[in-house]
Every structure is written in structure tokens, then in C-alpha cells.
Short mmCIF file of C-alpha atoms in Angstrom, two decimals:
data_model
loop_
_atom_site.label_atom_id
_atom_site.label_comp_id
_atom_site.label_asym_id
_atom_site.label_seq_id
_atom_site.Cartn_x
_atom_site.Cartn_y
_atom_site.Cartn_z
CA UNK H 1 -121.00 -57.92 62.00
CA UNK H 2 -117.88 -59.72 61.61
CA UNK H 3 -115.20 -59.20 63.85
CA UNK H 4 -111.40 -60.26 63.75
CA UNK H 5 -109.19 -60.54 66.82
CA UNK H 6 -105.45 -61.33 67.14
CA UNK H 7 -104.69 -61.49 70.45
CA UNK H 8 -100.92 -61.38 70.26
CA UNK H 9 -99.55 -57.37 69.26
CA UNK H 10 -96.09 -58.68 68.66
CA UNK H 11 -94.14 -61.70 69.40
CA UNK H 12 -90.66 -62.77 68.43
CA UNK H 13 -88.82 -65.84 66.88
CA UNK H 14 -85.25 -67.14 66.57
CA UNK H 15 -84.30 -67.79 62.87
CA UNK H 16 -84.76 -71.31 61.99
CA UNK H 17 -87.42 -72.29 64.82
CA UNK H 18 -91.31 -72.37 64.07
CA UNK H 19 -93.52 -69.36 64.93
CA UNK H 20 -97.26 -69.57 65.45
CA UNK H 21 -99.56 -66.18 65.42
CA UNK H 22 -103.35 -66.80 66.57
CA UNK H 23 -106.32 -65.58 64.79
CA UNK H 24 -110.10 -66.11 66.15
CA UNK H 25 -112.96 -64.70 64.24
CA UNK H 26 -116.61 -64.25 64.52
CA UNK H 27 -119.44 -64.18 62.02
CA UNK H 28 -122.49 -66.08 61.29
CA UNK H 29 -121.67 -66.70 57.76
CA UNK H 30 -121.16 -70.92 56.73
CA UNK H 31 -119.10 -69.86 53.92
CA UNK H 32 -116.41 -67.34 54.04
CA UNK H 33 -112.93 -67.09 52.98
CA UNK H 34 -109.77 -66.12 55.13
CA UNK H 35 -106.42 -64.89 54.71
CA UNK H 36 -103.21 -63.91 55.91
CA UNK H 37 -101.20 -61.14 54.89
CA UNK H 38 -98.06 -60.23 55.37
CA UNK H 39 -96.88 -56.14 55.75
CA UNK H 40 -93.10 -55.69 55.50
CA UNK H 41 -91.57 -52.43 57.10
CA UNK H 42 -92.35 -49.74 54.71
CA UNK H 43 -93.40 -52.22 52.28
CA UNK H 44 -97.10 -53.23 51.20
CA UNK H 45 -99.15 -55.68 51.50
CA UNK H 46 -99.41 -58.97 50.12
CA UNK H 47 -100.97 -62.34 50.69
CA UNK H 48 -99.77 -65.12 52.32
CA UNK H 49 -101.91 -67.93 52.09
CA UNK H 50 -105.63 -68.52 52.02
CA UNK H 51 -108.36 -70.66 53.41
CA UNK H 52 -111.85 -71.45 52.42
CA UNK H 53 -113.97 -72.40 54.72
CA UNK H 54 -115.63 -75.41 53.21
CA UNK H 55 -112.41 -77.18 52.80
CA UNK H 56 -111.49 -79.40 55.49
CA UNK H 57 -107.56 -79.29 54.54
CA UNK H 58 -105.79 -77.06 55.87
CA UNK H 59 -103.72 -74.55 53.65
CA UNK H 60 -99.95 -74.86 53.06
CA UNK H 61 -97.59 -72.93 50.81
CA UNK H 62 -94.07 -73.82 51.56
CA UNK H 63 -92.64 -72.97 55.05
CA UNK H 64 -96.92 -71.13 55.83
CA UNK H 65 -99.33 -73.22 57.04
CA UNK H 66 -102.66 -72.66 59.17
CA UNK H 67 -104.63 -74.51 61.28
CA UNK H 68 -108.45 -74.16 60.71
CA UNK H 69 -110.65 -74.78 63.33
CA UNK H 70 -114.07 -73.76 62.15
CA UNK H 71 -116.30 -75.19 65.03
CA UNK H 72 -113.99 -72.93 67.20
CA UNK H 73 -113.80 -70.15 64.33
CA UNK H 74 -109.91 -70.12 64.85
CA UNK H 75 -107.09 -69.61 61.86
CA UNK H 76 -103.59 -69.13 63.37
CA UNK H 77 -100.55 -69.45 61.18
CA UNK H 78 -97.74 -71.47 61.38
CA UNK H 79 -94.29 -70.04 59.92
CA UNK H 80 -91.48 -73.03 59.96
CA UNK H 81 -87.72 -72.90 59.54
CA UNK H 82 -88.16 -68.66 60.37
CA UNK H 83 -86.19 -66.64 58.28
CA UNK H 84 -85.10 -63.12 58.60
CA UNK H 85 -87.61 -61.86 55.73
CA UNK H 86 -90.38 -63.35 57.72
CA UNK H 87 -89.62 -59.72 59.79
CA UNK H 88 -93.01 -58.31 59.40
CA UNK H 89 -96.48 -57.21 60.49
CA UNK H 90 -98.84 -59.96 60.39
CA UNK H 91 -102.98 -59.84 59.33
CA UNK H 92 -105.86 -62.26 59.34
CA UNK H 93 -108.39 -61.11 57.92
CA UNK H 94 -112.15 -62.45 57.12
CA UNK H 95 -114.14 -62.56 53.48
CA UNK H 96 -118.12 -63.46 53.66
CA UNK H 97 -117.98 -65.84 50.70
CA UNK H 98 -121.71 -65.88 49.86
CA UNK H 99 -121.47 -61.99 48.87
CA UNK H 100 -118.90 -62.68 46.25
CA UNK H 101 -115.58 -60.37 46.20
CA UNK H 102 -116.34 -58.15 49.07
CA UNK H 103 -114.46 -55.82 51.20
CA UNK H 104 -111.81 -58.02 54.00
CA UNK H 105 -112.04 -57.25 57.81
CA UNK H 106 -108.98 -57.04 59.17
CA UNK H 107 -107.64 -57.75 62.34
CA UNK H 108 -105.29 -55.42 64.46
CA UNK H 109 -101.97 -57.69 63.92
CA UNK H 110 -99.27 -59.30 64.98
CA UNK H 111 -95.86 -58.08 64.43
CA UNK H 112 -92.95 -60.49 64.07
CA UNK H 113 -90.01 -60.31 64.50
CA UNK H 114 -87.29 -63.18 63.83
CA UNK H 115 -83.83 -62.67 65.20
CA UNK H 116 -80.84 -63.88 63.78
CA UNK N 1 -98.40 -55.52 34.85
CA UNK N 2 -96.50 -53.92 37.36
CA UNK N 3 -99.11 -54.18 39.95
CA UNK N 4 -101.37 -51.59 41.74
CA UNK N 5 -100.09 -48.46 42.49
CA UNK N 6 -100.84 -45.34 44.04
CA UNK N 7 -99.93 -41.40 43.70
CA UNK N 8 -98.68 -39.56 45.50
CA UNK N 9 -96.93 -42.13 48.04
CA UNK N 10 -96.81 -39.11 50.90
CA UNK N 11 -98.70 -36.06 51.63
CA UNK N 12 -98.75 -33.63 54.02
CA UNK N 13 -101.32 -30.61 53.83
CA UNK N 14 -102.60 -28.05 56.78
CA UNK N 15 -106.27 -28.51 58.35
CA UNK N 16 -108.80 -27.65 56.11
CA UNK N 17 -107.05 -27.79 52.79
CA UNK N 18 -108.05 -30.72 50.31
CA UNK N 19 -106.12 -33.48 49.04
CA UNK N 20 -107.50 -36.02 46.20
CA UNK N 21 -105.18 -39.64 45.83
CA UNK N 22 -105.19 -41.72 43.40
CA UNK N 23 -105.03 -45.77 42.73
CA UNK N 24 -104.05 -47.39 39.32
CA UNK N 25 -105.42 -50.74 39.42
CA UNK N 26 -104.20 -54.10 37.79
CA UNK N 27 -105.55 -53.61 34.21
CA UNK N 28 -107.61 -56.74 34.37
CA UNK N 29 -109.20 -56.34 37.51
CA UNK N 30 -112.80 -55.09 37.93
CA UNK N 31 -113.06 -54.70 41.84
CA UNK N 32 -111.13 -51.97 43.03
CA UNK N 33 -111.18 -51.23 47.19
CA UNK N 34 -110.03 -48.55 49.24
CA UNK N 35 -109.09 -49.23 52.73
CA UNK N 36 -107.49 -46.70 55.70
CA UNK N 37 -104.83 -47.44 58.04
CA UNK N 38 -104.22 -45.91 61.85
CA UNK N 39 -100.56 -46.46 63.38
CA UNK N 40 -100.82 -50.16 65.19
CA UNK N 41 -103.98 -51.04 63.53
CA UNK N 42 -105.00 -53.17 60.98
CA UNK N 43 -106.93 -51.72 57.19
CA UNK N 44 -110.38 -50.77 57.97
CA UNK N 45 -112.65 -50.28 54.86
CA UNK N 46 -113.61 -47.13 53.23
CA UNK N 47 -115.74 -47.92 50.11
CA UNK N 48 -115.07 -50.06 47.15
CA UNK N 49 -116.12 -50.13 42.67
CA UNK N 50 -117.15 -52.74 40.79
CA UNK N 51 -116.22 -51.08 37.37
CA UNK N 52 -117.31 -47.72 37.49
CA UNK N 53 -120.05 -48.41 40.30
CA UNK N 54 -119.47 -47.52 44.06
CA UNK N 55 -120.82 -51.07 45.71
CA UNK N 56 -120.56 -49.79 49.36
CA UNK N 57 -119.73 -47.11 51.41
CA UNK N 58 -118.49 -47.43 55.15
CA UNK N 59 -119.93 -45.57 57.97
CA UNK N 60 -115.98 -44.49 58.48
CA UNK N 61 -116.56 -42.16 54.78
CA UNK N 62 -117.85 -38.93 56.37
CA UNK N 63 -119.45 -36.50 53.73
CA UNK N 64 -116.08 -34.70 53.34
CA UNK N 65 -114.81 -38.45 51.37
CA UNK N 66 -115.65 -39.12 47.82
CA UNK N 67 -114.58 -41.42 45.80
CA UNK N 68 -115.09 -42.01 41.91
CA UNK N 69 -113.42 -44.41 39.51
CA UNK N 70 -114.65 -43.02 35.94
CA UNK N 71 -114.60 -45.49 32.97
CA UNK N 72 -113.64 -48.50 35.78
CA UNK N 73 -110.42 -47.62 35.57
CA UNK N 74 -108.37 -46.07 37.84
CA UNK N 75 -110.17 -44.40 41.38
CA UNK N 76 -109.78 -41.28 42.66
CA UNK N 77 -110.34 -40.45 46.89
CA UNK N 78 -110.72 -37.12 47.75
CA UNK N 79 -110.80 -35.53 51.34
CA UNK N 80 -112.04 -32.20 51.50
CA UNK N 81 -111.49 -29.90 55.06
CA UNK N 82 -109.25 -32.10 56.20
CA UNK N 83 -108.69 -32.71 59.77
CA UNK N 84 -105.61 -34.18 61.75
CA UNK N 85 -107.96 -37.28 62.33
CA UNK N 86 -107.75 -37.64 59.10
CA UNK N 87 -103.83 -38.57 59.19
CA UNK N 88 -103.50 -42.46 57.94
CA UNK N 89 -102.01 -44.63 55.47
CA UNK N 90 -104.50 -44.97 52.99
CA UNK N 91 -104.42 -48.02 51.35
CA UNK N 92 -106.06 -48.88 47.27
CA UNK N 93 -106.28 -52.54 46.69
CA UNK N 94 -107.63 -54.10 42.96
CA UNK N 95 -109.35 -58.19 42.52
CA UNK N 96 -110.91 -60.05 39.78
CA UNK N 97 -114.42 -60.41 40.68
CA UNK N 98 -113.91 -64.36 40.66
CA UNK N 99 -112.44 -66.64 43.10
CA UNK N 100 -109.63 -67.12 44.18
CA UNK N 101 -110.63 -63.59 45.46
CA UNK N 102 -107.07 -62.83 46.74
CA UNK N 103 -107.07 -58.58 46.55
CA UNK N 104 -103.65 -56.87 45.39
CA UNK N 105 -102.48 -54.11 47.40
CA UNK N 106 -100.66 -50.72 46.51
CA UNK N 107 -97.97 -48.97 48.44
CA UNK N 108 -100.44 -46.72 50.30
CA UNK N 109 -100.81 -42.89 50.51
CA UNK N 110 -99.63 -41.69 53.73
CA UNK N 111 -101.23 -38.45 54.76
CA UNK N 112 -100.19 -36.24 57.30
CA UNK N 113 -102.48 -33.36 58.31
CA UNK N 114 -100.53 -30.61 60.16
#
């Protein structure tokens, strides 16, 4: 079974500065999508950025990046230039490409907060 | 398209009684997924449609869950004798059944069982 762990429950940032949240996953899948989302206070869910697995490049959209290490089966994010409505719970999460659209194991989460 | 949404956005009810929520999906979107959230946890999955067929169950869905999502459309989860282990955000997200495979979220259902 595939498994998801973040091993940092909340961590802080000053705004401006660069943030990093870890991710590690495990699964014996060679193809497999993963993603971050991003969970506002009392908001819902919605994605970040995503990675495929067969793709060496790592992912960027604007101020997200990741770093994908697949031998190590790591993800973390990189948020640059912080702002206050980065303020949010944090999720990797893990997609077995080869089954098509399928159901996303989560991780437990990171919750960030950036401080003015 | 105003996204995915789901009714009602709170309930509370008393042990035993049963509640049925309900997800809207994107129009376009064929997959449709329900997932449960604990306080300080992250979604775990409950079952999920392709269309109008339930794909997979979880071992989480005791017999007192069903789900149905007649005509593909929208999806209906029911809870009958509910328990206060039952209390949780419960969470409806919708996909195309192509890549990029990115799944839209709703607001979430939180249910409270007193």
C-alpha cells in the first residue's frame, strides 16, 4: 500500500523569505503522479502544483516549486517570496498512474503559517 | 461552472439518527470521489463513481455508508446510526477521467454527531 508522510505538523515563515515543507512517499508503483494542495482556513481545497513521475523536470508554477527526488521517493515544496495568503494547511498527496484517475493518498500535513 | 459543491455545508444530528449529503459535481466530469476528514489529519478515501458505477469502496465505509450517484450525476452519501466517530469533514471531489488528473474539491460537509 502506498503511504504518505510529512514529517513537519506545522512550521512558520516570515513574509517575503522562502519556505520549504517535506514530503517522502512510498509505493512500488514506476509511474505515479503527485500533488500538492493547498487548504485555506475554512476554505477548500485546491491544487497547487503537480508532478509526474516520469518527468525529470521538476514542476514550477510561479512563486511553487518542488524538488523530485524519485530514487529517494521525496517531493517537498518550495514556496518563494512568502506571502500572507500562503497562510494555510499544506498536502502531498500520491496518484498510482498506471490505474488511471484513482483515488489520492494523502498525507497528514503541514500547516503554514507566514507572518507579516 | 461554478465548481463542485456540496449540501448541506454543516450538520449536526444525535447518535443513531441518519443523515444523507450530497455533492454536485463539475458538469463535465465523469469521476466523482468522496473522501473524509479527522481534525489534524489529512482526506482519507471513502469510495469513488465513474459515471453512475461505484469503482471502489474503502475498508473505512462500514455497512452503515452508502453511496449512489444515479444518472452520473450528482452523488449522494448516506450514514445511517450514526455514531460520534462518525464526526468529520466530509469531503466530495469531481475529475475528468483523463490526465492531467488534477481532482476539484467542494467545501466539505462537516458533521457533528452529538
Amino acid at each position: 500500500a502506498q503511504t504518505v508522510t510529512q514529517s513537519q505538523p506545522e512550521m512558520s515563515v516570515q513574509e517575503a523569505e522562502t519556505v520549504t515543507l517535506s514530503c517522502t512517499y512510498d509505493t512500488s508503483e514506476n509511474n505515479y503522479y503527485l500533488f500538492w494542495y493547498k487548504q485555506p482556513p475554512s476554505r477548500q481545497m485546491i491544487l497547487v502544483i503537480r508532478q509526474e513521475a516520469y518527468k525529470q523536470q521538476n514542476a514550477t508554477e510561479n512563486r511553487f516549486s518542488v524538488n523530485f527526488q524519485k530514487a529517494a521517493k521525496s517531493f517537498s515544496l518550495k514556496i518563494s517570496d512568502s506571502q500572507l495568503g500562503d497562510t494555510a494547511m499544506y498536502f502531498c498527496a500520491f496518484m498510482p498512474h498506471n490505474s488511471g484517475n484513482t483515488p489520492l493518498v494523502f498525507g497528514k500535513g503541514t500547516r503554514l503559517s507566514v507572518i507579516a | 461552472d461554478t465548481g463542485v459543491s456540496q449540501n448541506p455545508r454543516h450538520k449536526i444530528t444525535k447518535r443513531g439518527q441518519n443523515v444523507t449529503f450530497r455533492c454536485d459535481p463539475i458538469s463535465e466530469h465523469n469521476r466523482l470521489y468522496w473522501y473524509r476528514q479527522t481534525l489534524g489529519q489529512g482526506p482519507e478515501f471513502l469510495t469513488y463513481f465513474q459515471n453512475e458505477a461505484q469503482l471502489e469502496k474503502s475498508r473505512l465505509l462500514s455497512d452503515r455508508f452508502s453511496a449512489e450517484r444515479p444518472k452520473g450525476s450528482f452523488s449522494t452519501l448516506e450514514i445511517q446510526r450514526t455514531e460520534q466517530g462518525d464526526s468529520a469533514m466530509y469531503l466530495c471531489a469531481s475529475s475528468l477521467g483523463s490526465p492531467p488528473h488534477e481532482q476539484y474539491f467542494g467545501p466539505g460537509t462537516r458533521l457533528t454527531v452529538t
